[in-house]
Every structure is written in C-alpha cells, then in structure tokens.
Amino acid sequence: MNYQSLAPVSGAVINIRHQQGNCCSQQLSLASQDGQTIFILSPETLVLGNVRLRTGMRIIAYYDTSLPVPLIYPPQYQAQLIAVLRPGEQGYLGYFNRDLVSANQTLKLNIAPSTTISTVNGQAFDCPVAGHTLFVYYSNTTRSIPPQTTPRKIVILC
C-alpha cells in the first residue's frame, strides 16, 4: 500500500451497515468537522488493533486520493486504514526519518519507555522505528517547530 497518497478524515461513527448485496463490505457514516463522510469498508480495509467498530467511536479513517470517487454528497470513499482514537487523542500516519521527524516536518517523536511499539498484527517491534512509515497515537504536543510529542503507541507499517 502506498501510504503517501492517503488522506485522513476524523470524527465519530454515526452508523454502520452492510452494503446492499455484499455482506463482506460495510458502509460507515462518519460525522466530522466538515460534515458527514461515508466510508466503504471492504475485507482489505486495515483496522488497526482489529477493533470492532461501533456507533459513537472516535476514529480516523484514511482513503487513497489517487483512486476515483463518485461526485456525490455526502462524499464516499473506500477506507484503506482506520484507527480508533481515545478521547483527546490524535493520530498521525507518515514516514519518520532517522531523527524521528515526519517527512513533512510537522511532528517530531520523543519515544518514552512507556510508549508501546508494535507491528500491524500486534507483535512487539524491537528494532529502531526510524526510517519507517508509522501510525502514531498521541495527545499533547509542544509549541516548537516542529511540534514534539511523546506518543502513547506507535504502529509500524512495514
């Protein structure tokens, strides 16, 4: 999967239902700051932590900006990756260099002993996280440039 072409939408799950005529896919309605967005969840959609999604959950969903989308309202996208967020928590998906600064220079990581680091399938990751695409769960950042944070959890997307 090309993670550079993914764009996020975060908000609360309004509704989840099966796609008409396809029991293996679901349609998820998400309420965000920009209004309602619909995501199609297929068997290929990666849900971090294999969490069962429910109404009311705060999530961040990523869609591929290089794929065609129907010009309808509310917008409808094929979900590529979804992460459930805790209250007050943010999520960030991106490549981090050897200094643990994101490729777009918008976030720097300060890893603490309490930071959980794992692979997508939940296995411990004992190698350096620098030089990988990461999904980072965090809450507070400094006001420096780039903002710095000590993440609660890091998922390595190998």
XYZ file of N, CA and C in Angstrom, residues 84-152:
207
model
N -8.940 3.613 15.841
C -9.837 4.126 16.883
C -9.016 5.015 17.800
N -9.559 6.204 18.109
C -8.863 7.180 18.951
C -9.536 7.293 20.309
N -8.725 7.461 21.329
C -9.234 7.725 22.664
C -9.655 9.191 22.761
N -10.443 9.556 23.790
C -10.797 10.968 23.963
C -9.541 11.833 24.107
N -9.481 12.936 23.371
C -8.351 13.858 23.413
C -7.135 13.386 22.645
N -7.237 12.270 21.981
C -6.092 11.693 21.277
C -6.156 12.021 19.785
N -4.981 12.117 19.188
C -4.835 12.365 17.756
C -4.116 11.176 17.132
N -4.218 11.076 15.825
C -3.491 10.048 15.101
C -2.736 10.676 13.955
N -1.567 10.142 13.650
C -0.757 10.661 12.548
C -0.164 9.483 11.791
N -0.296 9.503 10.478
C 0.277 8.488 9.609
C 1.312 9.142 8.723
N 2.532 8.633 8.753
C 3.563 9.209 7.899
C 4.908 8.541 8.080
N 5.825 8.925 7.214
C 7.197 8.420 7.255
C 8.002 9.284 8.223
N 8.819 8.645 9.055
C 9.667 9.356 10.006
C 11.128 9.032 9.714
N 11.948 10.081 9.628
C 13.369 9.912 9.294
C 14.168 9.434 10.503
N 15.493 9.423 10.378
C 16.354 8.908 11.446
C 16.310 9.762 12.709
N 15.876 11.025 12.596
C 15.721 11.896 13.757
C 14.302 11.840 14.323
N 13.492 10.926 13.798
C 12.086 10.760 14.180
C 11.254 12.014 13.912
N 11.570 12.697 12.813
C 10.791 13.835 12.340
C 10.016 13.367 11.118
N 8.740 13.732 11.058
C 7.916 13.309 9.925
C 8.422 13.934 8.632
N 8.127 13.276 7.518
C 8.609 13.718 6.211
C 8.174 15.145 5.884
N 6.992 15.549 6.340
C 6.517 16.909 6.062
C 6.886 17.900 7.170
N 7.737 17.473 8.091
C 8.267 18.333 9.168
C 7.188 18.860 10.123
N 6.075 18.114 10.290
C 5.000 18.600 11.159
C 4.940 17.922 12.519
N 5.798 16.911 12.758
C 5.761 16.218 14.038
C 7.102 15.546 14.309
N 7.582 15.692 15.553
C 8.794 15.015 15.997
C 8.434 14.139 17.183
N 8.931 12.899 17.159
C 8.611 11.944 18.208
C 9.714 11.874 19.257
N 9.312 11.848 20.515
C 10.195 11.591 21.653
C 9.682 10.314 22.297
N 10.333 9.205 22.014
C 9.856 7.910 22.491
C 10.243 7.721 23.953
N 9.258 7.351 24.761
C 9.459 7.110 26.198
C 9.421 5.604 26.462
N 9.909 5.176 27.618
C 9.813 3.749 27.959
C 8.361 3.251 27.990
N 7.422 4.142 28.244
C 6.011 3.745 28.309
C 5.353 3.646 26.932
N 6.028 4.097 25.874
C 5.467 4.049 24.519
C 5.415 2.597 24.047
N 4.236 2.159 23.650
C 4.056 0.821 23.101
C 4.391 0.856 21.621
N 5.252 -0.069 21.169
C 5.649 -0.128 19.766
C 5.342 -1.529 19.257
N 4.541 -1.601 18.171
C 4.164 -2.907 17.646
C 4.023 -2.859 16.132
N 3.898 -4.044 15.544
C 3.617 -4.153 14.116
C 2.108 -4.093 13.921
N 1.661 -4.103 12.680
C 0.234 -4.032 12.376
C -0.527 -5.199 13.001
N 0.085 -6.371 13.059
C -0.610 -7.533 13.619
C -0.443 -7.657 15.134
N 0.058 -6.607 15.797
C 0.124 -6.564 17.250
C 1.366 -7.162 17.868
N 2.326 -7.571 17.057
C 3.547 -8.162 17.592
C 4.522 -7.069 18.029
N 5.322 -7.378 19.039
C 6.319 -6.420 19.527
C 7.325 -6.115 18.416
N 7.759 -4.869 18.346
C 8.744 -4.434 17.352
C 9.961 -3.965 18.121
N 11.051 -4.718 18.041
C 12.233 -4.437 18.840
C 13.341 -3.726 18.074
N 13.093 -3.356 16.832
C 14.091 -2.671 16.011
C 13.873 -1.156 16.110
N 14.815 -0.354 15.613
C 14.597 1.099 15.594
C 13.396 1.468 14.723
N 12.599 2.426 15.175
C 11.412 2.833 14.420
C 11.736 3.853 13.334
N 12.893 4.494 13.416
C 13.281 5.497 12.420
C 13.395 4.853 11.048
N 13.017 5.613 10.031
C 13.121 5.129 8.663
C 11.952 4.265 8.230
N 10.829 4.364 8.932
C 9.638 3.575 8.606
C 8.416 4.477 8.509
N 7.383 3.949 7.881
C 6.076 4.595 7.925
C 5.409 4.137 9.215
N 4.922 5.109 9.992
C 4.375 4.837 11.312
C 2.966 5.404 11.436
N 2.137 4.741 12.228
C 0.907 5.356 12.702
C 1.142 5.641 14.169
N 0.985 6.912 14.550
C 1.317 7.368 15.900
C 0.053 7.838 16.607
N -0.177 7.304 17.819
C -1.249 7.763 18.698
C -0.620 8.724 19.701
N -1.114 9.954 19.773
C -0.548 10.925 20.708
C -1.624 11.897 21.157
N -1.330 12.657 22.227
C -2.317 13.624 22.710
C -1.770 15.043 22.747
N -0.688 15.291 23.451
C -0.168 16.649 23.600
C 1.072 16.866 22.749
N 1.240 18.099 22.269
C 2.459 18.464 21.549
C 2.998 19.765 22.126
N 4.290 19.990 21.890
C 4.896 21.262 22.288
C 4.550 22.312 21.250
N 4.862 23.552 21.537
C 4.620 24.640 20.581
C 5.863 24.936 19.747
N 6.811 24.039 19.764
C 8.044 24.226 18.995
C 7.784 23.925 17.520
N 8.798 24.180 16.704
C 8.710 23.857 15.274
C 9.821 22.879 14.965
N 9.529 21.642 14.580
C 8.189 21.058 14.521
C 7.670 20.722 15.923
N 6.357 20.605 16.061
C 5.808 20.199 17.354
C 6.365 18.841 17.759
N 6.606 18.666 19.049
C 7.134 17.411 19.561
C 6.096 16.751 20.448
N 6.114 15.414 20.444
C 5.180 14.668 21.263
C 5.820 13.382 21.753
N 5.324 12.907 22.880
C 5.691 11.589 23.376
C 4.470 10.707 23.128
N 4.546 9.834 22.126
C 3.361 9.047 21.761
C 3.002 7.981 22.782
N 1.713 7.690 22.860
C 1.232 6.586 23.694
C 1.541 5.261 23.013
